[in-house]
């Protein structure tokens, strides 16, 4: 397939490299990052999009996606697919899909889970929104870049699934960290705490697969000085998207709101920026009840 790839940062570069390794012809564009080996460099986003059957975008946010989409859509071939894998707000995903459809294109929003490691290993999970036809056309690319793709419904539903999942993740990580900090103060050994909770009703992915306590449970960023992993800054971005969506949809998400406020002070006022999102544990340990 002839593929355009716009946004070759931490995630986009290894994803594009995997497409090249699978034999696809990829032309890439990024404002700052270099194209990985085997990806032909375009001078402009529009040039990467021209003549491509699928154009993939992997960009920082919805405003940038809207700007890039406005630039490339007029240059895309009819029946081509605009496949956005960035994490953006639901409304931007839906608006961009509408503009693409009005121009005779197909649009699929397919944010990912699995992080930089998953992007490099080709084991991402894609949650996709868009038509059946669009999803079917890009499904072989999901198979190369990932291990699983779920078609979640019409445009924007991929982003909806992503932010709901990450809202749960932010909330359970905070719950797990505050419980460890309480256990410490009650004199409960962390290993015993893990042994009980990981096999009891308090278990979760945050506890069982990504334990925030160093030396306890499976290997995780906690065992590597809380170097990300999944940065607290990115968790804050996703929680903010969840709250933006909740406000627009008039949904009551009090714990999502509280998690957003906690990650915001952690990242902006404490020392959380650049740390893994599980570094909430030392943050709670160092604090007293307020
Ligand atoms: P990144 O900042 O490393 O990469 C984004 C790239 O987009 C940069 O190289 C930047 O130069 C480029 N860019 C910005 N504006 C551009 C424009 N107008 N034209 C062309 N290129 C432009 O970010 P990342 O970690 O690769 O994340 C990309 C997306 O994936 C984000 O939406 C993020 O939320 C999501 N995501 C990231 C992770 C992760 O662990 N890093 C995990 C899941 C999802």
Short mmCIF file of N, CA, C and O in Angstrom, two decimals, residues 118-219:
data_model
loop_
_atom_site.label_atom_id
_atom_site.label_comp_id
_atom_site.label_asym_id
_atom_site.label_seq_id
_atom_site.Cartn_x
_atom_site.Cartn_y
_atom_site.Cartn_z
N UNK A 118 4.95 -0.71 22.92
CA UNK A 118 3.99 -1.39 22.05
C UNK A 118 4.12 -0.93 20.60
O UNK A 118 3.95 -1.71 19.67
N UNK A 119 4.44 0.37 20.43
CA UNK A 119 4.62 0.90 19.07
C UNK A 119 5.83 0.25 18.41
O UNK A 119 5.80 -0.12 17.24
N UNK A 120 6.91 0.11 19.17
CA UNK A 120 8.14 -0.49 18.62
C UNK A 120 7.94 -1.97 18.33
O UNK A 120 8.38 -2.49 17.30
N UNK A 121 7.25 -2.65 19.23
CA UNK A 121 7.09 -4.11 19.09
C UNK A 121 5.96 -4.48 18.14
O UNK A 121 5.80 -5.65 17.80
N UNK A 122 5.15 -3.50 17.73
CA UNK A 122 4.00 -3.79 16.88
C UNK A 122 2.91 -4.53 17.64
O UNK A 122 2.22 -5.38 17.08
N UNK A 123 2.74 -4.15 18.91
CA UNK A 123 1.74 -4.85 19.75
C UNK A 123 0.71 -3.87 20.32
O UNK A 123 0.17 -4.09 21.41
N UNK A 124 0.47 -2.77 19.62
CA UNK A 124 -0.51 -1.79 20.11
C UNK A 124 -1.91 -2.37 20.08
O UNK A 124 -2.20 -3.31 19.33
N UNK A 125 -2.80 -1.79 20.89
CA UNK A 125 -4.23 -2.05 20.74
C UNK A 125 -4.85 -0.80 20.12
O UNK A 125 -4.58 0.32 20.57
N UNK A 126 -5.63 -0.99 19.07
CA UNK A 126 -6.31 0.13 18.41
C UNK A 126 -7.79 0.10 18.77
O UNK A 126 -8.42 -0.97 18.72
N UNK A 127 -8.35 1.26 19.12
CA UNK A 127 -9.80 1.35 19.33
C UNK A 127 -10.31 2.31 18.28
O UNK A 127 -9.93 3.47 18.24
N UNK A 128 -11.13 1.78 17.39
CA UNK A 128 -11.43 2.52 16.16
C UNK A 128 -12.87 2.98 16.07
O UNK A 128 -13.79 2.29 16.48
N UNK A 129 -13.04 4.18 15.49
CA UNK A 129 -14.36 4.70 15.15
C UNK A 129 -14.42 5.03 13.67
O UNK A 129 -13.42 5.49 13.10
N UNK A 130 -15.56 4.78 13.04
CA UNK A 130 -15.69 5.08 11.60
C UNK A 130 -16.57 4.03 10.95
O UNK A 130 -17.15 3.18 11.62
N UNK A 131 -16.68 4.11 9.63
CA UNK A 131 -17.54 3.16 8.92
C UNK A 131 -16.89 1.78 8.86
O UNK A 131 -15.67 1.65 8.99
N UNK A 132 -17.73 0.78 8.61
CA UNK A 132 -17.24 -0.59 8.45
C UNK A 132 -16.24 -0.66 7.29
O UNK A 132 -15.18 -1.30 7.38
N UNK A 133 -16.59 0.06 6.21
CA UNK A 133 -15.74 0.04 5.01
C UNK A 133 -14.35 0.62 5.30
O UNK A 133 -13.32 0.05 4.91
N UNK A 134 -14.32 1.73 6.02
CA UNK A 134 -13.05 2.35 6.37
C UNK A 134 -12.24 1.44 7.28
O UNK A 134 -11.03 1.24 7.08
N UNK A 135 -12.92 0.87 8.28
CA UNK A 135 -12.23 -0.01 9.23
C UNK A 135 -11.62 -1.21 8.49
O UNK A 135 -10.48 -1.58 8.73
N UNK A 136 -12.41 -1.80 7.57
CA UNK A 136 -11.94 -2.98 6.85
C UNK A 136 -10.71 -2.65 5.99
O UNK A 136 -9.77 -3.44 5.91
N UNK A 137 -10.73 -1.45 5.41
CA UNK A 137 -9.61 -1.09 4.54
C UNK A 137 -8.29 -0.96 5.32
O UNK A 137 -7.23 -1.31 4.82
N UNK A 138 -8.36 -0.42 6.55
CA UNK A 138 -7.11 -0.21 7.29
C UNK A 138 -6.78 -1.37 8.25
O UNK A 138 -5.70 -1.38 8.84
N UNK A 139 -7.68 -2.34 8.36
CA UNK A 139 -7.45 -3.45 9.30
C UNK A 139 -6.10 -4.16 9.08
O UNK A 139 -5.43 -4.50 10.06
N UNK A 140 -5.66 -4.38 7.82
CA UNK A 140 -4.36 -5.03 7.65
C UNK A 140 -3.20 -4.20 8.24
O UNK A 140 -2.19 -4.77 8.67
N UNK A 141 -3.37 -2.88 8.28
CA UNK A 141 -2.32 -2.04 8.88
C UNK A 141 -2.34 -2.17 10.40
O UNK A 141 -1.30 -2.16 11.06
N UNK A 142 -3.55 -2.30 10.97
CA UNK A 142 -3.64 -2.54 12.41
C UNK A 142 -2.91 -3.84 12.77
O UNK A 142 -2.26 -3.94 13.81
N UNK A 143 -3.05 -4.86 11.89
CA UNK A 143 -2.41 -6.15 12.17
C UNK A 143 -0.88 -6.02 12.22
O UNK A 143 -0.21 -6.75 12.94
N UNK A 144 -0.34 -5.07 11.43
CA UNK A 144 1.12 -4.89 11.42
C UNK A 144 1.56 -4.08 12.65
O UNK A 144 2.52 -4.43 13.32
N UNK A 145 0.84 -3.00 12.94
CA UNK A 145 1.28 -2.09 14.01
C UNK A 145 0.80 -2.55 15.39
O UNK A 145 1.26 -2.04 16.40
N UNK A 146 -0.13 -3.48 15.41
CA UNK A 146 -0.71 -3.85 16.70
C UNK A 146 -1.06 -5.31 16.81
O UNK A 146 -0.85 -6.10 15.88
N UNK A 147 -1.61 -5.65 17.97
CA UNK A 147 -2.03 -7.04 18.19
C UNK A 147 -3.55 -7.18 18.24
O UNK A 147 -4.09 -8.27 18.17
N UNK A 148 -4.22 -6.02 18.39
CA UNK A 148 -5.68 -6.09 18.49
C UNK A 148 -6.30 -4.77 18.03
O UNK A 148 -5.75 -3.70 18.29
N UNK A 149 -7.42 -4.87 17.31
CA UNK A 149 -8.16 -3.66 16.92
C UNK A 149 -9.64 -3.93 17.17
O UNK A 149 -10.17 -4.94 16.74
N UNK A 150 -10.27 -3.01 17.88
CA UNK A 150 -11.70 -3.14 18.16
C UNK A 150 -12.44 -2.02 17.43
O UNK A 150 -12.09 -0.84 17.60
N UNK A 151 -13.43 -2.40 16.61
CA UNK A 151 -14.24 -1.38 15.95
C UNK A 151 -15.34 -0.96 16.92
O UNK A 151 -16.25 -1.75 17.21
N UNK A 152 -15.25 0.27 17.43
CA UNK A 152 -16.12 0.69 18.53
C UNK A 152 -17.39 1.39 18.08
O UNK A 152 -18.21 1.78 18.92
N UNK A 153 -17.56 1.59 16.76
CA UNK A 153 -18.76 2.27 16.28
C UNK A 153 -18.39 3.42 15.36
O UNK A 153 -17.30 3.43 14.80
N UNK A 154 -19.30 4.41 15.21
CA UNK A 154 -19.05 5.50 14.26
C UNK A 154 -17.92 6.43 14.70
O UNK A 154 -17.38 6.29 15.81
N UNK A 155 -17.61 7.39 13.85
CA UNK A 155 -16.49 8.31 14.09
C UNK A 155 -16.54 8.93 15.49
O UNK A 155 -17.60 9.36 15.95
N UNK A 156 -15.39 8.97 16.13
CA UNK A 156 -15.27 9.53 17.47
C UNK A 156 -15.35 8.47 18.56
O UNK A 156 -14.88 8.69 19.68
N UNK A 157 -15.92 7.31 18.23
CA UNK A 157 -16.09 6.28 19.26
C UNK A 157 -14.77 5.65 19.68
O UNK A 157 -14.65 5.13 20.80
N UNK A 158 -13.77 5.68 18.80
CA UNK A 158 -12.43 5.21 19.19
C UNK A 158 -11.88 6.10 20.30
O UNK A 158 -11.40 5.63 21.33
N UNK A 159 -12.01 7.42 20.08
CA UNK A 159 -11.53 8.37 21.10
C UNK A 159 -12.34 8.23 22.38
O UNK A 159 -11.80 8.33 23.48
N UNK A 160 -13.65 7.98 22.24
CA UNK A 160 -14.50 7.81 23.43
C UNK A 160 -14.01 6.62 24.26
O UNK A 160 -13.89 6.70 25.48
N UNK A 161 -13.71 5.51 23.57
CA UNK A 161 -13.24 4.31 24.28
C UNK A 161 -11.90 4.58 24.98
O UNK A 161 -11.68 4.19 26.12
N UNK A 162 -11.03 5.29 24.28
CA UNK A 162 -9.69 5.58 24.82
C UNK A 162 -9.79 6.41 26.11
O UNK A 162 -9.16 6.10 27.12
N UNK A 163 -10.59 7.49 26.07
CA UNK A 163 -10.61 8.36 27.25
C UNK A 163 -11.38 7.72 28.41
O UNK A 163 -11.06 7.97 29.57
N UNK A 164 -12.38 6.89 28.10
CA UNK A 164 -13.07 6.18 29.19
C UNK A 164 -12.11 5.19 29.84
O UNK A 164 -12.03 5.08 31.07
N UNK A 165 -11.36 4.45 29.02
CA UNK A 165 -10.38 3.51 29.57
C UNK A 165 -9.36 4.23 30.44
O UNK A 165 -9.06 3.82 31.56
N UNK A 166 -8.82 5.35 29.92
CA UNK A 166 -7.77 6.01 30.67
C UNK A 166 -8.30 6.76 31.89
O UNK A 166 -7.55 6.97 32.84
N UNK A 167 -9.58 7.12 31.87
CA UNK A 167 -10.16 7.70 33.08
C UNK A 167 -10.20 6.63 34.18
O UNK A 167 -9.84 6.90 35.33
N UNK A 168 -10.57 5.41 33.81
CA UNK A 168 -10.56 4.31 34.79
C UNK A 168 -9.14 4.09 35.29
O UNK A 168 -8.89 3.93 36.49
N UNK A 169 -8.18 4.11 34.36
CA UNK A 169 -6.78 3.87 34.73
C UNK A 169 -6.27 4.92 35.72
O UNK A 169 -5.63 4.59 36.72
N UNK A 170 -6.55 6.20 35.44
CA UNK A 170 -6.11 7.27 36.34
C UNK A 170 -6.72 7.11 37.73
O UNK A 170 -6.04 7.24 38.75
N UNK A 171 -8.01 6.80 37.75
CA UNK A 171 -8.71 6.65 39.04
C UNK A 171 -8.17 5.44 39.81
O UNK A 171 -7.90 5.53 41.00
N UNK A 172 -7.98 4.31 39.12
CA UNK A 172 -7.52 3.11 39.86
C UNK A 172 -6.07 3.27 40.29
O UNK A 172 -5.70 2.76 41.35
N UNK A 173 -5.27 4.00 39.51
CA UNK A 173 -3.88 4.20 39.95
C UNK A 173 -3.86 5.05 41.22
O UNK A 173 -3.14 4.73 42.18
N UNK A 174 -4.65 6.10 41.24
CA UNK A 174 -4.70 6.93 42.45
C UNK A 174 -5.21 6.10 43.63
O UNK A 174 -4.63 6.13 44.73
N UNK A 175 -6.25 5.33 43.43
CA UNK A 175 -6.80 4.48 44.50
C UNK A 175 -5.75 3.51 45.02
O UNK A 175 -5.61 3.32 46.24
N UNK A 176 -5.01 2.90 44.10
CA UNK A 176 -3.99 1.93 44.49
C UNK A 176 -2.88 2.62 45.28
O UNK A 176 -2.42 2.11 46.31
N UNK A 177 -2.47 3.80 44.82
CA UNK A 177 -1.37 4.52 45.49
C UNK A 177 -1.80 5.01 46.87
O UNK A 177 -1.04 4.88 47.85
N UNK A 178 -3.00 5.54 46.99
CA UNK A 178 -3.39 6.04 48.31
C UNK A 178 -3.59 4.88 49.29
O UNK A 178 -3.30 5.01 50.48
N UNK A 179 -4.01 3.72 48.76
CA UNK A 179 -4.17 2.56 49.64
C UNK A 179 -2.80 2.05 50.11
O UNK A 179 -2.64 1.69 51.29
N UNK A 180 -1.79 2.04 49.22
CA UNK A 180 -0.44 1.66 49.66
C UNK A 180 0.08 2.62 50.73
O UNK A 180 0.70 2.20 51.71
N UNK A 181 -0.16 3.93 50.51
CA UNK A 181 0.33 4.92 51.47
C UNK A 181 -0.36 4.75 52.82
O UNK A 181 0.27 4.86 53.88
N UNK A 182 -1.65 4.43 52.81
CA UNK A 182 -2.38 4.16 54.05
C UNK A 182 -1.84 2.89 54.71
O UNK A 182 -1.59 2.86 55.92
N UNK A 183 -1.61 1.85 53.89
CA UNK A 183 -1.09 0.58 54.43
C UNK A 183 0.25 0.81 55.13
O UNK A 183 0.49 0.28 56.22
N UNK A 184 1.12 1.63 54.50
CA UNK A 184 2.41 1.96 55.12
C UNK A 184 2.19 2.50 56.53
O UNK A 184 2.82 2.09 57.50
N UNK A 185 1.28 3.45 56.63
CA UNK A 185 1.07 4.15 57.91
C UNK A 185 0.40 3.25 58.94
O UNK A 185 0.49 3.49 60.13
N UNK A 186 -0.26 2.21 58.44
CA UNK A 186 -0.88 1.24 59.37
C UNK A 186 0.08 0.11 59.72
O UNK A 186 -0.29 -0.82 60.43
N UNK A 187 1.31 0.17 59.16
CA UNK A 187 2.31 -0.85 59.49
C UNK A 187 2.14 -2.14 58.71
O UNK A 187 2.64 -3.20 59.13
N UNK A 188 1.46 -2.09 57.58
CA UNK A 188 1.25 -3.29 56.76
C UNK A 188 2.36 -3.38 55.72
O UNK A 188 2.59 -2.42 54.97
N UNK A 189 3.03 -4.49 55.67
CA UNK A 189 4.11 -4.70 54.72
C UNK A 189 3.58 -4.62 53.28
O UNK A 189 2.50 -5.17 52.97
N UNK A 190 4.33 -3.95 52.41
CA UNK A 190 3.85 -3.74 51.03
C UNK A 190 3.67 -5.05 50.26
O UNK A 190 2.76 -5.20 49.47
N UNK A 191 4.60 -5.99 50.51
CA UNK A 191 4.47 -7.28 49.80
C UNK A 191 3.19 -8.00 50.24
O UNK A 191 2.48 -8.58 49.42
N UNK A 192 2.91 -7.95 51.55
CA UNK A 192 1.67 -8.59 52.05
C UNK A 192 0.44 -7.90 51.46
O UNK A 192 -0.54 -8.54 51.09
N UNK A 193 0.53 -6.57 51.41
CA UNK A 193 -0.57 -5.78 50.82
C UNK A 193 -0.81 -6.25 49.38
O UNK A 193 -1.94 -6.51 48.96
N UNK A 194 0.28 -6.39 48.60
CA UNK A 194 0.16 -6.84 47.20
C UNK A 194 -0.42 -8.25 47.14
O UNK A 194 -1.32 -8.53 46.35
N UNK A 195 0.12 -9.14 47.99
CA UNK A 195 -0.33 -10.54 47.96
C UNK A 195 -1.83 -10.64 48.21
O UNK A 195 -2.52 -11.44 47.58
N UNK A 196 -2.32 -9.81 49.12
CA UNK A 196 -3.76 -9.86 49.43
C UNK A 196 -4.57 -9.20 48.32
O UNK A 196 -5.46 -9.81 47.72
N UNK A 197 -4.24 -7.94 48.01
CA UNK A 197 -5.11 -7.17 47.10
C UNK A 197 -5.09 -7.74 45.69
O UNK A 197 -6.13 -7.80 45.02
N UNK A 198 -3.92 -8.19 45.23
CA UNK A 198 -3.84 -8.67 43.84
C UNK A 198 -4.66 -9.93 43.62
O UNK A 198 -4.92 -10.31 42.48
N UNK A 199 -5.06 -10.58 44.72
CA UNK A 199 -5.91 -11.77 44.59
C UNK A 199 -7.26 -11.58 45.30
O UNK A 199 -7.97 -12.54 45.56
N UNK A 200 -7.57 -10.31 45.60
CA UNK A 200 -8.85 -10.02 46.25
C UNK A 200 -9.62 -8.99 45.42
O UNK A 200 -9.17 -8.61 44.34
N UNK A 201 -10.71 -8.50 45.97
CA UNK A 201 -11.61 -7.65 45.16
C UNK A 201 -11.04 -6.27 44.87
O UNK A 201 -11.63 -5.52 44.08
N UNK A 202 -9.89 -5.91 45.47
CA UNK A 202 -9.27 -4.62 45.14
C UNK A 202 -8.33 -4.71 43.95
O UNK A 202 -7.69 -3.72 43.59
N UNK A 203 -8.25 -5.89 43.32
CA UNK A 203 -7.27 -6.04 42.24
C UNK A 203 -7.65 -5.18 41.03
O UNK A 203 -8.80 -4.84 40.83
N UNK A 204 -6.65 -4.82 40.26
CA UNK A 204 -6.87 -4.03 39.04
C UNK A 204 -5.59 -4.13 38.21
O UNK A 204 -4.57 -4.64 38.69
N UNK A 205 -5.63 -3.59 37.01
CA UNK A 205 -4.42 -3.56 36.17
C UNK A 205 -3.34 -2.74 36.89
O UNK A 205 -2.16 -3.11 36.87
N UNK A 206 -3.74 -1.64 37.54
CA UNK A 206 -2.77 -0.78 38.22
C UNK A 206 -2.03 -1.55 39.31
O UNK A 206 -0.83 -1.38 39.50
N UNK A 207 -2.75 -2.38 40.03
CA UNK A 207 -2.11 -3.16 41.10
C UNK A 207 -1.38 -4.38 40.52
O UNK A 207 -0.20 -4.60 40.79
N UNK A 208 -2.07 -5.14 39.69
CA UNK A 208 -1.55 -6.46 39.30
C UNK A 208 -0.48 -6.40 38.21
O UNK A 208 0.44 -7.20 38.21
N UNK A 209 -0.64 -5.48 37.26
CA UNK A 209 0.26 -5.48 36.11
C UNK A 209 1.25 -4.32 36.14
O UNK A 209 2.24 -4.34 35.40
N UNK A 210 1.00 -3.31 36.98
CA UNK A 210 1.80 -2.07 36.90
C UNK A 210 2.00 -1.53 38.31
O UNK A 210 1.89 -0.34 38.56
N UNK A 211 2.27 -2.47 39.24
CA UNK A 211 2.27 -2.12 40.67
C UNK A 211 3.14 -0.88 40.95
O UNK A 211 4.32 -0.84 40.59
N UNK A 212 2.56 0.15 41.61
CA UNK A 212 3.31 1.39 41.84
C UNK A 212 4.34 1.31 42.96
O UNK A 212 5.08 2.27 43.18
N UNK A 213 4.40 0.17 43.69
CA UNK A 213 5.36 0.03 44.78
C UNK A 213 6.63 -0.66 44.28
O UNK A 213 6.55 -1.76 43.73
N UNK A 214 7.80 -0.03 44.45
CA UNK A 214 9.04 -0.65 43.97
C UNK A 214 9.30 -2.00 44.65
O UNK A 214 9.03 -2.16 45.84
N UNK A 215 9.81 -2.95 43.87
CA UNK A 215 10.20 -4.24 44.45
C UNK A 215 9.04 -5.17 44.74
O UNK A 215 9.24 -6.24 45.29
N UNK A 216 7.85 -4.74 44.38
CA UNK A 216 6.65 -5.55 44.68
C UNK A 216 5.91 -5.80 43.37
O UNK A 216 5.79 -4.90 42.53
N UNK A 217 5.45 -7.03 43.19
CA UNK A 217 4.68 -7.34 41.98
C UNK A 217 5.58 -7.42 40.75
O UNK A 217 6.80 -7.51 40.87
N UNK A 218 4.98 -7.36 39.55
CA UNK A 218 5.78 -7.49 38.33
C UNK A 218 6.69 -6.28 38.14
O UNK A 218 6.45 -5.23 38.74
N UNK A 219 7.70 -6.43 37.28
CA UNK A 219 8.59 -5.30 37.02
C UNK A 219 7.77 -4.16 36.41
O UNK A 219 6.97 -4.37 35.52
#
